[in-house]
Amino acid sequence: MGSNIAPNLSWHSWGMGIKGPDHTGLAAYLVTVRGTEFESNKEIEFEDDEGHTGTATTKMSSYRSKAESSPSFTDKCRYKCGWEDALYCLLGDYTQETVAGATDAQKYTFAVNPLLPKDPPFVTLYNGFYKTENDAYIYDDCLLNEFEINFSNEEAMTYKLGFNSNYPKFNQPNSGRMIPAKDVFIKPADVSVYIADQGTLTEENMEQYRYGCYLEGSLTVNNNNENQPCSDDEFGTSTKVIGDREADFKLSLPWTDLTKGLEYKFMGGSADATTVTHENDVREVWIKAESAVFEDVGGQEIKYSTIIKIPEIVIQVANSPQSGNEAKQLELEGKVQENAVSSFISAEVVTDLSELHIDNT
């Protein structure tokens, strides 16, 4: 027997395509995600066949009862490489318009219409091993279950998508990769957070509510979906059941004269309060990122940008330590509310991506 070489995991690469509303079959591979982590989370479940046979056990055999997967991947928030598509998978609806006077700049607005909600789209994920020829996995009927963004003062903003999916097809040929030549992602210095009383924030006044000095933050959404195989589903496929959505926001800040009022307002209803109140602290939060310039319109520079707007958050934690030997910090945590009037989260993205990676064939 000759020697063998086990290749490095770096040869893996993955991409995706989103299914249009009338699409059947696999969505085409339309964009390569320059990701950092991919988890297949594929699972085959077994059930025991039990009965008395006059031996020391009632377990006679087992059978495969279910095969499913819940793939997830993580990447920096890269324009044209999946970031815009991730927001569509989360919110399920969008509008698109060319920025006035621009040639390439497009503005996408992603939001749920509470009065006429649309089902989220299905996705096909492809994970290939490009050192060999037929070692790719294809995950079909992927429905977004978990969405998470993380940002900090030291590391680039990342997003994570977790799906409910059929068990993947395997021994598949690798797809051709589709990687834009220009790599633009959201860096730490690009991001600012704005916190104000609910209904206060506007494009005109937002700067007065800016908290540019933060340590780290996150936004997580969990749709609590489930894979539920039906009797007429092919083994390894399942019906996707949407659950009760939950969303959380967290932010860590240095405790300063600028930020300490957030703690006092949570407890007492105002920045100068001295006693606790029974009233909730309901806030509106925007997360804004501006990155590289990609077009000039009459002397006005157009940048890659993202604004994530959260119209209603009930703050449930606003706390700073009262002992220790490290810098005093403030921890904020809140539950995103759904008011049946506005989208629980919306996002506006300016980019030169001509269209989302949707397969409408």
mmCIF file of N, CA, C and O in Angstrom, residues 7-16 29-33 125-138 172-179:
data_model
loop_
_atom_site.group_PDB
_atom_site.id
_atom_site.type_symbol
_atom_site.label_atom_id
_atom_site.label_comp_id
_atom_site.label_asym_id
_atom_site.label_seq_id
_atom_site.Cartn_x
_atom_site.Cartn_y
_atom_site.Cartn_z
ATOM 1 N N PRO A 7 -5.683 16.099 2.238
ATOM 2 C CA PRO A 7 -5.603 17.531 1.918
ATOM 3 C C PRO A 7 -6.175 18.401 3.028
ATOM 4 O O PRO A 7 -6.938 17.949 3.876
ATOM 5 N N ASN A 8 -5.815 19.667 2.991
ATOM 6 C CA ASN A 8 -6.237 20.636 3.988
ATOM 7 C C ASN A 8 -7.701 21.042 3.787
ATOM 8 O O ASN A 8 -8.209 21.072 2.661
ATOM 9 N N LEU A 9 -8.365 21.399 4.885
ATOM 10 C CA LEU A 9 -9.767 21.848 4.815
ATOM 11 C C LEU A 9 -9.930 23.149 4.035
ATOM 12 O O LEU A 9 -11.043 23.506 3.638
ATOM 13 N N SER A 10 -8.824 23.871 3.825
ATOM 14 C CA SER A 10 -8.927 25.149 3.121
ATOM 15 C C SER A 10 -9.440 24.992 1.684
ATOM 16 O O SER A 10 -9.873 25.970 1.063
ATOM 17 N N TRP A 11 -9.411 23.764 1.157
ATOM 18 C CA TRP A 11 -9.894 23.532 -0.204
ATOM 19 C C TRP A 11 -11.425 23.617 -0.288
ATOM 20 O O TRP A 11 -11.987 23.616 -1.377
ATOM 21 N N HIS A 12 -12.112 23.670 0.847
ATOM 22 C CA HIS A 12 -13.563 23.827 0.816
ATOM 23 C C HIS A 12 -13.935 25.257 0.421
ATOM 24 O O HIS A 12 -13.253 26.228 0.767
ATOM 25 N N SER A 13 -15.034 25.376 -0.290
ATOM 26 C CA SER A 13 -15.599 26.670 -0.644
ATOM 27 C C SER A 13 -17.092 26.479 -0.839
ATOM 28 O O SER A 13 -17.538 25.399 -1.244
ATOM 29 N N TRP A 14 -17.866 27.508 -0.542
ATOM 30 C CA TRP A 14 -19.311 27.332 -0.678
ATOM 31 C C TRP A 14 -19.970 28.553 -1.302
ATOM 32 O O TRP A 14 -19.419 29.650 -1.335
ATOM 33 N N GLY A 15 -21.155 28.301 -1.811
ATOM 34 C CA GLY A 15 -21.928 29.351 -2.449
ATOM 35 C C GLY A 15 -23.403 29.030 -2.363
ATOM 36 O O GLY A 15 -23.811 28.018 -1.777
ATOM 37 N N MET A 16 -24.211 29.870 -2.988
ATOM 38 C CA MET A 16 -25.647 29.715 -2.829
ATOM 39 C C MET A 16 -26.404 30.306 -4.009
ATOM 40 O O MET A 16 -25.872 31.076 -4.815
ATOM 41 N N TYR A 29 -26.171 27.777 -8.653
ATOM 42 C CA TYR A 29 -25.061 28.377 -7.901
ATOM 43 C C TYR A 29 -24.813 29.760 -8.490
ATOM 44 O O TYR A 29 -24.362 29.890 -9.622
ATOM 45 N N LEU A 30 -25.109 30.828 -7.730
ATOM 46 C CA LEU A 30 -25.052 32.177 -8.277
ATOM 47 C C LEU A 30 -24.021 33.079 -7.613
ATOM 48 O O LEU A 30 -23.669 34.112 -8.166
ATOM 49 N N VAL A 31 -23.551 32.729 -6.415
ATOM 50 C CA VAL A 31 -22.557 33.575 -5.752
ATOM 51 C C VAL A 31 -21.724 32.718 -4.808
ATOM 52 O O VAL A 31 -22.231 31.805 -4.156
ATOM 53 N N THR A 32 -20.437 32.983 -4.785
ATOM 54 C CA THR A 32 -19.535 32.340 -3.830
ATOM 55 C C THR A 32 -19.471 33.187 -2.566
ATOM 56 O O THR A 32 -19.249 34.394 -2.633
ATOM 57 N N VAL A 33 -19.682 32.553 -1.437
ATOM 58 C CA VAL A 33 -19.580 33.227 -0.146
ATOM 59 C C VAL A 33 -18.158 33.009 0.376
ATOM 60 O O VAL A 33 -17.748 31.877 0.593
ATOM 61 N N LEU A 125 -27.769 25.605 -0.991
ATOM 62 C CA LEU A 125 -26.372 25.810 -0.616
ATOM 63 C C LEU A 125 -25.492 24.740 -1.272
ATOM 64 O O LEU A 125 -25.878 23.570 -1.334
ATOM 65 N N TYR A 126 -24.330 25.164 -1.725
ATOM 66 C CA TYR A 126 -23.351 24.271 -2.335
ATOM 67 C C TYR A 126 -22.047 24.379 -1.551
ATOM 68 O O TYR A 126 -21.516 25.477 -1.368
ATOM 69 N N ASN A 127 -21.520 23.253 -1.080
ATOM 70 C CA ASN A 127 -20.204 23.241 -0.439
ATOM 71 C C ASN A 127 -19.333 22.239 -1.191
ATOM 72 O O ASN A 127 -19.570 21.036 -1.148
ATOM 73 N N GLY A 128 -18.344 22.763 -1.896
ATOM 74 C CA GLY A 128 -17.475 21.915 -2.698
ATOM 75 C C GLY A 128 -16.098 21.757 -2.084
ATOM 76 O O GLY A 128 -15.638 22.613 -1.316
ATOM 77 N N PHE A 129 -15.438 20.663 -2.418
ATOM 78 C CA PHE A 129 -14.059 20.421 -2.007
ATOM 79 C C PHE A 129 -13.222 20.455 -3.282
ATOM 80 O O PHE A 129 -13.231 19.506 -4.078
ATOM 81 N N TYR A 130 -12.512 21.573 -3.489
ATOM 82 C CA TYR A 130 -11.940 21.870 -4.792
ATOM 83 C C TYR A 130 -10.565 21.252 -5.017
ATOM 84 O O TYR A 130 -9.926 21.535 -6.032
ATOM 85 N N LYS A 131 -10.144 20.374 -4.125
ATOM 86 C CA LYS A 131 -8.923 19.609 -4.369
ATOM 87 C C LYS A 131 -9.237 18.368 -5.206
ATOM 88 O O LYS A 131 -8.357 17.791 -5.853
ATOM 89 N N THR A 132 -10.508 17.966 -5.173
ATOM 90 C CA THR A 132 -10.952 16.794 -5.922
ATOM 91 C C THR A 132 -12.117 17.207 -6.815
ATOM 92 O O THR A 132 -12.484 18.382 -6.883
ATOM 93 N N GLU A 133 -12.728 16.233 -7.500
ATOM 94 C CA GLU A 133 -13.704 16.581 -8.529
ATOM 95 C C GLU A 133 -15.152 16.333 -8.134
ATOM 96 O O GLU A 133 -16.041 17.060 -8.573
ATOM 97 N N ASN A 134 -15.435 15.345 -7.366
ATOM 98 C CA ASN A 134 -16.823 14.978 -7.100
ATOM 99 C C ASN A 134 -17.070 14.765 -5.606
ATOM 100 O O ASN A 134 -17.591 13.738 -5.186
ATOM 101 N N ASP A 135 -16.672 15.758 -4.827
ATOM 102 C CA ASP A 135 -16.839 15.653 -3.381
ATOM 103 C C ASP A 135 -17.620 16.843 -2.825
ATOM 104 O O ASP A 135 -17.374 17.293 -1.705
ATOM 105 N N ALA A 136 -18.555 17.365 -3.608
ATOM 106 C CA ALA A 136 -19.378 18.487 -3.146
ATOM 107 C C ALA A 136 -20.652 17.973 -2.482
ATOM 108 O O ALA A 136 -21.139 16.871 -2.771
ATOM 109 N N TYR A 137 -21.183 18.789 -1.584
ATOM 110 C CA TYR A 137 -22.485 18.564 -0.964
ATOM 111 C C TYR A 137 -23.447 19.647 -1.445
ATOM 112 O O TYR A 137 -23.058 20.814 -1.567
ATOM 113 N N ILE A 138 -24.685 19.252 -1.686
ATOM 114 C CA ILE A 138 -25.716 20.210 -2.090
ATOM 115 C C ILE A 138 -26.873 20.114 -1.099
ATOM 116 O O ILE A 138 -27.491 19.061 -0.941
ATOM 117 N N GLN A 172 -21.236 14.986 -5.304
ATOM 118 C CA GLN A 172 -21.675 15.856 -6.388
ATOM 119 C C GLN A 172 -20.484 16.584 -7.010
ATOM 120 O O GLN A 172 -19.477 16.836 -6.339
ATOM 121 N N PRO A 173 -20.569 16.935 -8.298
ATOM 122 C CA PRO A 173 -19.478 17.688 -8.921
ATOM 123 C C PRO A 173 -19.383 19.099 -8.354
ATOM 124 O O PRO A 173 -20.396 19.698 -7.982
ATOM 125 N N ASN A 174 -18.179 19.615 -8.267
ATOM 126 C CA ASN A 174 -17.982 20.979 -7.783
ATOM 127 C C ASN A 174 -18.537 21.977 -8.790
ATOM 128 O O ASN A 174 -18.375 21.824 -10.006
ATOM 129 N N SER A 175 -19.168 23.012 -8.264
ATOM 130 C CA SER A 175 -19.691 24.086 -9.113
ATOM 131 C C SER A 175 -18.594 25.106 -9.389
ATOM 132 O O SER A 175 -17.644 25.256 -8.605
ATOM 133 N N GLY A 176 -18.728 25.804 -10.495
ATOM 134 C CA GLY A 176 -17.800 26.881 -10.788
ATOM 135 C C GLY A 176 -17.991 28.023 -9.802
ATOM 136 O O GLY A 176 -19.112 28.419 -9.504
ATOM 137 N N ARG A 177 -16.902 28.552 -9.280
ATOM 138 C CA ARG A 177 -16.985 29.627 -8.296
ATOM 139 C C ARG A 177 -17.238 30.965 -8.971
ATOM 140 O O ARG A 177 -16.767 31.226 -10.079
ATOM 141 N N MET A 178 -18.004 31.825 -8.277
ATOM 142 C CA MET A 178 -18.343 33.149 -8.797
ATOM 143 C C MET A 178 -17.963 34.173 -7.741
ATOM 144 O O MET A 178 -18.706 34.410 -6.790
ATOM 145 N N ILE A 179 -16.781 34.778 -7.899
ATOM 146 C CA ILE A 179 -16.224 35.673 -6.891
ATOM 147 C C ILE A 179 -15.996 37.045 -7.518
ATOM 148 O O ILE A 179 -15.213 37.175 -8.457
#
